[in-house]
mmCIF file of C-alpha atoms in Angstrom:
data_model
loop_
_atom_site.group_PDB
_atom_site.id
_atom_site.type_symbol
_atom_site.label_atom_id
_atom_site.label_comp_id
_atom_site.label_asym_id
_atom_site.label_seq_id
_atom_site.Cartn_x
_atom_site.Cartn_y
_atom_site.Cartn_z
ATOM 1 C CA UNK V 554 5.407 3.654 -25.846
ATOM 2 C CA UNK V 555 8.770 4.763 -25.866
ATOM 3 C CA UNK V 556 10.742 3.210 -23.261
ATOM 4 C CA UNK V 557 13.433 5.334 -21.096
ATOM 5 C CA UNK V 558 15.673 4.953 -18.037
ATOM 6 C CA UNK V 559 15.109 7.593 -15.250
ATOM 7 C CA UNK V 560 17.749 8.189 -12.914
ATOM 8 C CA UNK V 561 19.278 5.288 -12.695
ATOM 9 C CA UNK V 562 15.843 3.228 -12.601
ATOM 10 C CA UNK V 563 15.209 0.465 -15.401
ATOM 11 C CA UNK V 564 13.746 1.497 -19.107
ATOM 12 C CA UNK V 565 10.052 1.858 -19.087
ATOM 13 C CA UNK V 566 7.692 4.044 -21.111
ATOM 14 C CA UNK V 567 5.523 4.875 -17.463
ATOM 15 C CA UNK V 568 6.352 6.555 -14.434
ATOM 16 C CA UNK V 569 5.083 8.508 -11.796
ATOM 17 C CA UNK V 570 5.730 12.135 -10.853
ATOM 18 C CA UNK V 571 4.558 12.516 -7.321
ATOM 19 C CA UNK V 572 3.905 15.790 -5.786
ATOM 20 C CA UNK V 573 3.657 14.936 -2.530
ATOM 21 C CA UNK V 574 1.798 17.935 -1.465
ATOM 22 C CA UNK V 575 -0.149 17.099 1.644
ATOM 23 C CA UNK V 576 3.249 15.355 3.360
ATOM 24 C CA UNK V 577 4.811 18.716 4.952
ATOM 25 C CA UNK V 578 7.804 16.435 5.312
ATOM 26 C CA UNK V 579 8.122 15.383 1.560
ATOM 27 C CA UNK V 580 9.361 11.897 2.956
ATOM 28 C CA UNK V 581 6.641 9.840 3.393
ATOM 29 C CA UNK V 582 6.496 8.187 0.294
ATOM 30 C CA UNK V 583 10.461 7.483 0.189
ATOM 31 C CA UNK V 584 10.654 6.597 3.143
ATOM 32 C CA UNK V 585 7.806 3.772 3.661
ATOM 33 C CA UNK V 586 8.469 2.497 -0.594
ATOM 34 C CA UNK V 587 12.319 2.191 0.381
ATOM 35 C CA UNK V 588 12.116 0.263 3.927
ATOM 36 C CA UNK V 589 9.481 -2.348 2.057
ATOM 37 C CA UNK V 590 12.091 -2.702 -0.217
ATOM 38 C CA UNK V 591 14.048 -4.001 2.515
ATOM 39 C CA UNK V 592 11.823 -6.749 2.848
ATOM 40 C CA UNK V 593 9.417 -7.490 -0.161
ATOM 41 C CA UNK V 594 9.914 -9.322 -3.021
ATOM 42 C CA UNK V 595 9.529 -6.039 -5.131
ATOM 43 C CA UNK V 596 8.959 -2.304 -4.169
ATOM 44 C CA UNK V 597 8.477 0.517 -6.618
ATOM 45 C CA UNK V 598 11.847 2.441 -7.166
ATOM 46 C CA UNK V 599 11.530 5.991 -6.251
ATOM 47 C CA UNK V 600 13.697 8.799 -7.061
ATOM 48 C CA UNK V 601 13.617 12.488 -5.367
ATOM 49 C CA UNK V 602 14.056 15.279 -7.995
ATOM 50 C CA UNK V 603 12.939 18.758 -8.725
ATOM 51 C CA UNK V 604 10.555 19.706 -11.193
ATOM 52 C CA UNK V 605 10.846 22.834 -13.778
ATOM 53 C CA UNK V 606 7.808 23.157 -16.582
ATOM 54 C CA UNK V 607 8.573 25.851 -19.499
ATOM 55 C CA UNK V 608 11.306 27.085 -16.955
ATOM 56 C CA UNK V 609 9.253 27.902 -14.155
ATOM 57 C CA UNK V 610 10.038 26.086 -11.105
ATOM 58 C CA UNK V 611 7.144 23.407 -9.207
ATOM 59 C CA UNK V 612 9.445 21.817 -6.447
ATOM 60 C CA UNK V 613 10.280 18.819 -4.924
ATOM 61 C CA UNK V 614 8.610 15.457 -6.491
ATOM 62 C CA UNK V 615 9.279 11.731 -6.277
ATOM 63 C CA UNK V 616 9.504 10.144 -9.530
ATOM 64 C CA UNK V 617 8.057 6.525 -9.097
ATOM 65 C CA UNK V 618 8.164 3.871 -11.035
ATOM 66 C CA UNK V 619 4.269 2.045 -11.562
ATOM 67 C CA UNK V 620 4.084 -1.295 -10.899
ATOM 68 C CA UNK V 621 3.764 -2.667 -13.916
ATOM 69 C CA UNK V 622 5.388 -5.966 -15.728
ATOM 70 C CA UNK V 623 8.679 -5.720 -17.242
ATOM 71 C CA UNK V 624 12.241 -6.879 -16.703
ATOM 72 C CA UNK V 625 13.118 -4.286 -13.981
ATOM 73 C CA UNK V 626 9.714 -3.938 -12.037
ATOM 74 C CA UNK V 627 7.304 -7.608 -11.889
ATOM 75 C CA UNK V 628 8.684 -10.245 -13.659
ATOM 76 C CA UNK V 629 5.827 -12.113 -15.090
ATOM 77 C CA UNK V 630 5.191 -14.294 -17.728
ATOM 78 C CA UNK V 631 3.727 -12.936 -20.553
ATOM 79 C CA UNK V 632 0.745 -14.667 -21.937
ATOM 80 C CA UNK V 633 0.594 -17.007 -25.087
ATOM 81 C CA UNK V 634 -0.887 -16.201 -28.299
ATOM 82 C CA UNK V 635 -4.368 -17.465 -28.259
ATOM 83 C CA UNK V 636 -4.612 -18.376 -25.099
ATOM 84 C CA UNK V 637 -6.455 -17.197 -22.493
ATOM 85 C CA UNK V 638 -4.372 -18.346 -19.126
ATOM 86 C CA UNK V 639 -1.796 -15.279 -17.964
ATOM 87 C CA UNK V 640 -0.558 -13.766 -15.695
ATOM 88 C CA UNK V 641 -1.853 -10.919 -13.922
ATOM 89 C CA UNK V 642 -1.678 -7.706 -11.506
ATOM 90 C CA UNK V 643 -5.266 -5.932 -10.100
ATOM 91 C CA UNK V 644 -5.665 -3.258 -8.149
ATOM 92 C CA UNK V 645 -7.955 -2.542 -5.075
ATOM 93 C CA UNK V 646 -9.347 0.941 -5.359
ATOM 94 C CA UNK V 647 -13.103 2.606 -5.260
ATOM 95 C CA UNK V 648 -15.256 0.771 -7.586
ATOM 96 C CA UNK V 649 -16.240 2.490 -10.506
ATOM 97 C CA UNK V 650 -12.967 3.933 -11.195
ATOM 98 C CA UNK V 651 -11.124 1.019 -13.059
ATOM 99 C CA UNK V 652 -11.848 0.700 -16.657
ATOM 100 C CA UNK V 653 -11.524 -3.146 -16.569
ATOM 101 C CA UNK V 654 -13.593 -4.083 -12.856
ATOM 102 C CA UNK V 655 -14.173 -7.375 -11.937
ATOM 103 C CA UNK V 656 -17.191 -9.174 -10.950
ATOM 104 C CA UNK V 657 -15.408 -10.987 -8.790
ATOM 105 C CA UNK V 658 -16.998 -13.277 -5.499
ATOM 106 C CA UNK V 659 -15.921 -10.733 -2.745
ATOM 107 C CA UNK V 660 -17.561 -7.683 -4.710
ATOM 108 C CA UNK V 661 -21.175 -9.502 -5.493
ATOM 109 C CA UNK V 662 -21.299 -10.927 -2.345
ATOM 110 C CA UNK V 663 -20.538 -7.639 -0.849
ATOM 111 C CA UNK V 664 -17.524 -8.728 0.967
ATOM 112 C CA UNK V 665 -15.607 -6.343 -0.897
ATOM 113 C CA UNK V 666 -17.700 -3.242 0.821
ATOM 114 C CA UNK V 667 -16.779 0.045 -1.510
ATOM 115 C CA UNK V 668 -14.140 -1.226 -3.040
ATOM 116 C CA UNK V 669 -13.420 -3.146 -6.168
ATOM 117 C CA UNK V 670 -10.606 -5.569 -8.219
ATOM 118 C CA UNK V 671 -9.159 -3.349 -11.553
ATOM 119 C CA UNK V 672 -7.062 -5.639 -14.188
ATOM 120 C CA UNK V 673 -3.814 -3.316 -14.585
ATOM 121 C CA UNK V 674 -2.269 -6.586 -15.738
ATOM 122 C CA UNK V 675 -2.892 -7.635 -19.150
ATOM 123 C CA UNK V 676 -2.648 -3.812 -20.201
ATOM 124 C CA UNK V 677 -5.204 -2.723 -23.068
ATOM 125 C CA UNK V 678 -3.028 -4.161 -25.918
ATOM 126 C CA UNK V 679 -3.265 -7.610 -24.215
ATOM 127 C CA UNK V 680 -6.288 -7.816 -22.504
ATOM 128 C CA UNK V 681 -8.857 -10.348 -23.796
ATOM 129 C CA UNK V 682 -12.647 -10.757 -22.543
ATOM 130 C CA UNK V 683 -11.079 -14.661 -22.420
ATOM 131 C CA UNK V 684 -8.525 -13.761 -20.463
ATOM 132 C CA UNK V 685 -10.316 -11.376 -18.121
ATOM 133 C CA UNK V 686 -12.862 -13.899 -17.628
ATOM 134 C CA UNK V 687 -9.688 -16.328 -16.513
ATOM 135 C CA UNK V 688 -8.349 -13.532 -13.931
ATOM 136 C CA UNK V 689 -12.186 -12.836 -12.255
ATOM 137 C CA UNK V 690 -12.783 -16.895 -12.299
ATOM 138 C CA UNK V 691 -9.440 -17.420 -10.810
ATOM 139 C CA UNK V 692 -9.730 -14.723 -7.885
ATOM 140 C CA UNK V 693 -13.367 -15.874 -7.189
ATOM 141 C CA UNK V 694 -12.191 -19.598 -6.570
ATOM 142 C CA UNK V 695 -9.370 -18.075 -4.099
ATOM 143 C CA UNK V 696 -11.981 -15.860 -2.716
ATOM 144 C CA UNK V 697 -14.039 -18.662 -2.046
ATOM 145 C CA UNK V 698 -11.442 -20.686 -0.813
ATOM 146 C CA UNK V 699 -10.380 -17.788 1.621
ATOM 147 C CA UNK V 700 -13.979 -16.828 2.777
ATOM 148 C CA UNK V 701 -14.824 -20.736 3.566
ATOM 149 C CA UNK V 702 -14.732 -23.031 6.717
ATOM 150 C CA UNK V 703 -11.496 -24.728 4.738
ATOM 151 C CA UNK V 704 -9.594 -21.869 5.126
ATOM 152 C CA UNK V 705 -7.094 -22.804 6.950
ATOM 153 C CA UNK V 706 -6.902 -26.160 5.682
ATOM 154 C CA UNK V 707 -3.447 -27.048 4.769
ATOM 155 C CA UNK V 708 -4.285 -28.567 1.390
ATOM 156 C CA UNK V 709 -7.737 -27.011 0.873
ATOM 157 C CA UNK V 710 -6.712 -23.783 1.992
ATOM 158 C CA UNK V 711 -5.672 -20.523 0.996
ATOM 159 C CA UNK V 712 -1.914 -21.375 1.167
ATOM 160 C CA UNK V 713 -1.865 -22.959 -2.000
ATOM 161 C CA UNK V 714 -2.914 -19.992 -3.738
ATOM 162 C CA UNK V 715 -1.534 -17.140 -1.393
ATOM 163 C CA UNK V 716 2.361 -16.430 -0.245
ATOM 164 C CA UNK V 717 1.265 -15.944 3.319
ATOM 165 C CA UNK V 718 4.997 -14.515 4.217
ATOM 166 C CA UNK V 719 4.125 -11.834 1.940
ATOM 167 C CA UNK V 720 0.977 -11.078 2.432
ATOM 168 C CA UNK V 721 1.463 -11.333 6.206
ATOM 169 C CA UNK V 722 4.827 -8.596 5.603
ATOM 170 C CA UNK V 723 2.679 -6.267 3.735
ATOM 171 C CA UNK V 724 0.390 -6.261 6.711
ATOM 172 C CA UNK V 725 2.675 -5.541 8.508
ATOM 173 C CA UNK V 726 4.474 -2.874 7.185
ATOM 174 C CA UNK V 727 1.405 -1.165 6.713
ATOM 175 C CA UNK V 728 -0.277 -1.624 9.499
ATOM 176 C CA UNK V 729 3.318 0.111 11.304
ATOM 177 C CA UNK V 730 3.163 2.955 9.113
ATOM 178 C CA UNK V 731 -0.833 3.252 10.200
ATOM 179 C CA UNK V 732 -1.660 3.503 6.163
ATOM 180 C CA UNK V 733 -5.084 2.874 6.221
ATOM 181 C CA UNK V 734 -6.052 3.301 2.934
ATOM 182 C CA UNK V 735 -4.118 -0.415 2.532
ATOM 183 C CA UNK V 736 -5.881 -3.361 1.625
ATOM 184 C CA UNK V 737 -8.794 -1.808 0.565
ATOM 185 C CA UNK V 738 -7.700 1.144 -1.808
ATOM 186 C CA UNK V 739 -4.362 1.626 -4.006
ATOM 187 C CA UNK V 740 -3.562 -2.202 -3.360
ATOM 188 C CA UNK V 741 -1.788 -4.098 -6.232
ATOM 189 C CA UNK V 742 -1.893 -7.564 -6.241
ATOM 190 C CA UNK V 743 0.110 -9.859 -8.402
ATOM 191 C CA UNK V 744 0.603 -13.637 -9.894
ATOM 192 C CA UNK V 745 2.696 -15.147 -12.164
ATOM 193 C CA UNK V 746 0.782 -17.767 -14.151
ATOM 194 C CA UNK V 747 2.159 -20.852 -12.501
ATOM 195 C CA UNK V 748 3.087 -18.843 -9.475
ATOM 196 C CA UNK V 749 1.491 -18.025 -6.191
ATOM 197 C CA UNK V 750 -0.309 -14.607 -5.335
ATOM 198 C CA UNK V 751 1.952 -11.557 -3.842
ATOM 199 C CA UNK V 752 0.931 -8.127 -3.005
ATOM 200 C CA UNK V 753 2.564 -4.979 -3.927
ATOM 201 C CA UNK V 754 2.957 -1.843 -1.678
ATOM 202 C CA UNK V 755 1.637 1.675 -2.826
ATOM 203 C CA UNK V 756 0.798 4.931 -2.107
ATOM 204 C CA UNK V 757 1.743 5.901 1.634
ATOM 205 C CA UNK V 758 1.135 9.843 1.140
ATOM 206 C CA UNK V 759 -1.536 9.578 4.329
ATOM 207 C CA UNK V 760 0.147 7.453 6.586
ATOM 208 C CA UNK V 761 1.535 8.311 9.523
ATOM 209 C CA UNK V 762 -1.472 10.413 10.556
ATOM 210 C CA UNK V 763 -1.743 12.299 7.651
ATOM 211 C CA UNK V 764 -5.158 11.056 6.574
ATOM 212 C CA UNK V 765 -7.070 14.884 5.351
ATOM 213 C CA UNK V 766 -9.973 13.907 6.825
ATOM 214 C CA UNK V 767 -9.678 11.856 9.933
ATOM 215 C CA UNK V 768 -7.140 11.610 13.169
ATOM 216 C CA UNK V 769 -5.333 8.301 13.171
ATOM 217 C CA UNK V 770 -3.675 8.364 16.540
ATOM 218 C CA UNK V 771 -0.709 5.616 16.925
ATOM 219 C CA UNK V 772 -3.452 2.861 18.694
ATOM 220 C CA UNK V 773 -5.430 0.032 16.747
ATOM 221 C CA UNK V 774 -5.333 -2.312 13.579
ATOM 222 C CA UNK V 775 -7.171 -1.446 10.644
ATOM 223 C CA UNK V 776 -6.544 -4.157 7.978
ATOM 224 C CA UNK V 777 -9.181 -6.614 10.016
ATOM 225 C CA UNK V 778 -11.619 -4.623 8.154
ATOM 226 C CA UNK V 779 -10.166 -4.796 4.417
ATOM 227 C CA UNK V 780 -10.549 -7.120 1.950
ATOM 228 C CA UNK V 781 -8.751 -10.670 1.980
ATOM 229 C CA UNK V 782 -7.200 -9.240 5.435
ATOM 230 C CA UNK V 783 -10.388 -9.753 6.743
ATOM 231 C CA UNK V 784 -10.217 -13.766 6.356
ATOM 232 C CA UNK V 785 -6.757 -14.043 6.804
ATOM 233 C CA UNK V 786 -6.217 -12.636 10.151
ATOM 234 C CA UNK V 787 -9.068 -15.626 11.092
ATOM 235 C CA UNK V 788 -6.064 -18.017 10.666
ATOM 236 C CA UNK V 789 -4.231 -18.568 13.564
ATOM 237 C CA UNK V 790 -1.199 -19.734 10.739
ATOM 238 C CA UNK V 791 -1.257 -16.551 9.087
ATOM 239 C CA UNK V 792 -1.543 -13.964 12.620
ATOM 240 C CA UNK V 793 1.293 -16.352 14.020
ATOM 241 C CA UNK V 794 3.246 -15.219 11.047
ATOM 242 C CA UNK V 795 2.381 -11.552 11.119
ATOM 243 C CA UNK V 796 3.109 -11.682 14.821
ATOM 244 C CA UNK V 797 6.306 -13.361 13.995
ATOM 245 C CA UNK V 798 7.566 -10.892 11.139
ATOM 246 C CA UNK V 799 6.569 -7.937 13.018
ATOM 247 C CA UNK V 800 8.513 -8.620 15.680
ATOM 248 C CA UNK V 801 11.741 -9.737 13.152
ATOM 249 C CA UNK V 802 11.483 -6.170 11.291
ATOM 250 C CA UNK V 803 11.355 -4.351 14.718
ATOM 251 C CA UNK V 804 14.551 -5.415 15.272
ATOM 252 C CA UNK V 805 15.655 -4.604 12.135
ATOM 253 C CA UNK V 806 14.531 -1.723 9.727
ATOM 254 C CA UNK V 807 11.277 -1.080 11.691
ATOM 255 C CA UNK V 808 13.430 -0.479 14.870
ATOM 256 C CA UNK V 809 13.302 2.802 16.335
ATOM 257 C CA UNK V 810 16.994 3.672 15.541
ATOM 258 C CA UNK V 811 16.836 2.773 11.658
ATOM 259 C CA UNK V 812 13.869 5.191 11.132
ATOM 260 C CA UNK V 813 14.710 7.836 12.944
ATOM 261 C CA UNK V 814 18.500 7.384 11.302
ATOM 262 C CA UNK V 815 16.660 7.025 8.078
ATOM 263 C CA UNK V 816 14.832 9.621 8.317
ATOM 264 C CA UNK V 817 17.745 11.961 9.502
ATOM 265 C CA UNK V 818 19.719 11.341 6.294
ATOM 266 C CA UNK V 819 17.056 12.064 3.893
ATOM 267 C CA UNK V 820 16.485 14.932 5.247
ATOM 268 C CA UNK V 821 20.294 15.751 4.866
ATOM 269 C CA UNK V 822 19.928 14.761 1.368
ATOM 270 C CA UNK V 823 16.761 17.038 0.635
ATOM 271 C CA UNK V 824 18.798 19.989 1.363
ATOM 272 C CA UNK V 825 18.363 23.290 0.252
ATOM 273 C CA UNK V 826 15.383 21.678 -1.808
ATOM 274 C CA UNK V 827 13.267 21.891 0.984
ATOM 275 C CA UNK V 828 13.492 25.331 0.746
ATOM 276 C CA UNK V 829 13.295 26.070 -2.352
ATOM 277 C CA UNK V 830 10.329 23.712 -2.457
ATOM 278 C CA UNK V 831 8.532 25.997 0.254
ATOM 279 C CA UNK V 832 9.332 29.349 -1.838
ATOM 280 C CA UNK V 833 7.015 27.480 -3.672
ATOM 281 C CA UNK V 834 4.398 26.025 -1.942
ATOM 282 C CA UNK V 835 5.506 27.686 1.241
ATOM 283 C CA UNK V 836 2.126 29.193 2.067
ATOM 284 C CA UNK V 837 0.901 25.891 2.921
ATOM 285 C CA UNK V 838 2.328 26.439 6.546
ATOM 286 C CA UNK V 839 0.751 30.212 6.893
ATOM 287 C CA UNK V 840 -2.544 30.245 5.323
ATOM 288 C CA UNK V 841 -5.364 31.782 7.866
ATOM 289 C CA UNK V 842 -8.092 29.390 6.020
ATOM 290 C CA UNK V 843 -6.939 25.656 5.612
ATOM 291 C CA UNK V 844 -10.579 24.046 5.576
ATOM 292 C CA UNK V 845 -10.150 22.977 2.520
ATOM 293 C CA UNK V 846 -8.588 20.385 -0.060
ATOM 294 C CA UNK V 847 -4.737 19.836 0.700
ATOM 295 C CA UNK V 848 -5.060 20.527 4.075
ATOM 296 C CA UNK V 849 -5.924 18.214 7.401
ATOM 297 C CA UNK V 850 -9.468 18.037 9.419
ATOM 298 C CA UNK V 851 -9.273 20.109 11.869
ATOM 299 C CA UNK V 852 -7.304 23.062 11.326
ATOM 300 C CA UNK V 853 -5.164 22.232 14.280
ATOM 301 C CA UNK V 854 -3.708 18.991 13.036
ATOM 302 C CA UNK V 855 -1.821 21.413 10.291
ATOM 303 C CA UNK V 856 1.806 22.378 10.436
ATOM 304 C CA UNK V 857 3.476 25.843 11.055
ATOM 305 C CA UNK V 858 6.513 24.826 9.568
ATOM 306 C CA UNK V 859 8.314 22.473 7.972
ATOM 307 C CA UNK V 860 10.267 21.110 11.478
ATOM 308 C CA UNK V 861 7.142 21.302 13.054
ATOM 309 C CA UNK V 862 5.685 18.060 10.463
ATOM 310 C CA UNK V 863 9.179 16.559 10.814
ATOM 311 C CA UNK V 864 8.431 16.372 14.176
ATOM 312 C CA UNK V 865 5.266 14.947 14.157
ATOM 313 C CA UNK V 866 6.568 12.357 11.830
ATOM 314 C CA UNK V 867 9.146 11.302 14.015
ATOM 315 C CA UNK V 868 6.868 11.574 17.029
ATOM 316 C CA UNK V 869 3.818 9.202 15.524
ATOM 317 C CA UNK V 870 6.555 6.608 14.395
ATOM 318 C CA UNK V 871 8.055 5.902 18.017
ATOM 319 C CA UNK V 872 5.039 6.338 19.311
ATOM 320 C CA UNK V 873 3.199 3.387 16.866
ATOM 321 C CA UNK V 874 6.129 1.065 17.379
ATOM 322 C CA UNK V 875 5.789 1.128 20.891
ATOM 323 C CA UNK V 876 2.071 0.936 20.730
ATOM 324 C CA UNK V 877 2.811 -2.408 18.639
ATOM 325 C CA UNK V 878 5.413 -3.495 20.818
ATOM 326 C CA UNK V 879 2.781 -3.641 23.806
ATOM 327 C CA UNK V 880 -0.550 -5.052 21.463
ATOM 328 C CA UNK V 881 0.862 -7.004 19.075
ATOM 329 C CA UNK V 882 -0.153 -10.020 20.343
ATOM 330 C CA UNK V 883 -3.727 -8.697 20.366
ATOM 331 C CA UNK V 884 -4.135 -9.855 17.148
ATOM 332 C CA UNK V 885 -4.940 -13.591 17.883
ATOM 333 C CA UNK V 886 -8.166 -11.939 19.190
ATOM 334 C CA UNK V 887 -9.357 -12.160 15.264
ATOM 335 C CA UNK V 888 -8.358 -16.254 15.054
ATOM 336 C CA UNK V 889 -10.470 -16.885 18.021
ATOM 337 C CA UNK V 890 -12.658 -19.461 17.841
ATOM 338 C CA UNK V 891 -15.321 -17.632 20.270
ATOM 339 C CA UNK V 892 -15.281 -14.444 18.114
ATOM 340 C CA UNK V 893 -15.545 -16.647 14.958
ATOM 341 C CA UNK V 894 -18.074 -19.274 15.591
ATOM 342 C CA UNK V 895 -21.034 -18.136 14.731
ATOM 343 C CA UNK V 896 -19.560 -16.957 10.994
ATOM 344 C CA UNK V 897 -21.600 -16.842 7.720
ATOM 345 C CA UNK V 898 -19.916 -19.158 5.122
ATOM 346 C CA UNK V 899 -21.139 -17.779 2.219
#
């Protein structure tokens, strides 16, 4: 625990080095972390640099910061002595690889499907059986509240424990930038003790169709299927305010012109590092046999060349914006009373 600045980034003793090996373009990441910085509360800081280990060169990385609690990343309140009520952040991933999992109402009711809550948020010299106890007591009661016929009640409801303008921009952000790992895997969410819950983005190394295993073409939702997402989008309050942001960002950093610009001036700024980064790791683009890890399923959704996944990147984003510019609207389909009357309330 020895806490450091990092170009230019706040002091903290944890960061991430992120090789980001299976995005040809090396921009992914930056790209997607820095435009929902635009518009979220808080967005991990990222940083490109070039990594050297005992003087032998590894190429291009993103040094990220975690999201974590302190005075430059999530500013929450720290917990009391003694006491068991805090603050907290969890994290969405595959169950069984947290070390503190929660048995929480969407996992043993199955709700939850493969994935389960991790406390990141009191960190092992905090953490309390009390005060885990508090977190998985006080996401089962919003579970419940979120998964129940009161939804959408305006006192009852989930909007007294949820920011629905946040949850409903991280939806959409993510759902433009087709990561579907979100809501369901490498999800952070966060609350401040007296506040209201807010989640964090993370982790968009396979959007953009660049999922190893499967095609993602620029067409459909897949966040109706994820935890939490799953009930909200049955609120007509909450898809009237995804439909609402969405079409606020697209005229502003999800536009076609800001991406493409953006994306055209990090390039730039990469350089010669792209180069040197594929002396490196250049084989990548040549290999004969790419069934394998690191590459994409099939073979012919890999790259020949760096320009080539530029292009592609470019390509899928104008393509999925005006995919969402035509079936955006489609989303009240989820709110509908036909398509929900016949629910289980658990």
């Amino acid at each position: 625990e020895n806490p450091q600045e990092a170009a230019g980034m706040s002091s903290h003793d944890e960061w991430v080095l992120n090789g980001p090996f299976l995005d040809r373009t090396l921009m992914r990441n930056y790209l997607c972390l820095n435009v929902a910085g635009e518009v979220m509360a808080y967005a991990p800081n990222v940083r490109y640099c070039e990594l050297f280990m005992d003087g032998e060169y590894r190429g291009v990385y993103l040094l990220m910061e975690t999201i974590a609690r302190s005075a430059g990343r999530l500013s929450l309140t720290k917990p009391e002595k003694n006491r068991d009520m805090t603050s907290w952040i969890v994290r969405w991933d595959r169950a069984g690889k947290g070390d503190q999992e929660l048995e929480n109402y969407t996992f043993y009711t199955y709700q939850s499907d493969v994935s389960a809550l991790d406390v990141r948020y009191p960190g092992r010299n905090l953490i309390t059986e009390g005060r885990r106890e508090y977190i998985e007591a006080e996401v089962s009661r919003i579970e419940r509240t979120l998964y129940s016929s009161d939804r959408s009640d305006p006192a009852k409801g989930y909007a007294q424990y949820l920011d629905t303008r946040a949850f409903a921009q991280y939806f959409v952000l993510n759902e433009f930038f087709r990561n579907v790992d979100a809501g369901r895997f490498s999800t952070f969410l966060y609350k401040d003790v007296r506040g209201k819950v807010k989640p964090c983005v993370w982790d968009f190394n396979n959007a953009c169709d660049n999922y190893s295993d499967y095609l993602w073409d620029e067409s459909g939702f897949t966040m109706q299927n994820a935890p939490w997402f799953s009930a909200l989008l049955k609120d007509p309050v909450f898809v009237e305010e995804a439909v609402s942001q969405y079409r606020k960002l697209r005229q502003g950093v999800l536009s076609e012109e800001y991406l493409l610009g953006y994306l055209d001036e990090t390039q730039a700024y990469l350089g010669g590092a792209v180069e040197r980064n594929y002396e490196k790791w250049g084989y990548v683009f040549t290999e004969a046999d790419r069934n394998h890890a690191g590459f994409l399923q099939p073979d012919e959704r890999n790259y020949n060349s760096y320009g080539e996944a530029v292009e592609q990147l470019r390509d899928f984003l104008v393509r999925r914006g005006h995919w969402l510019d035509e079936h955006i609207d489609t989303l009240y389909q989820y709110c509908a009373e036909s398509k929900n009357a016949n629910e289980q309330v658990y």
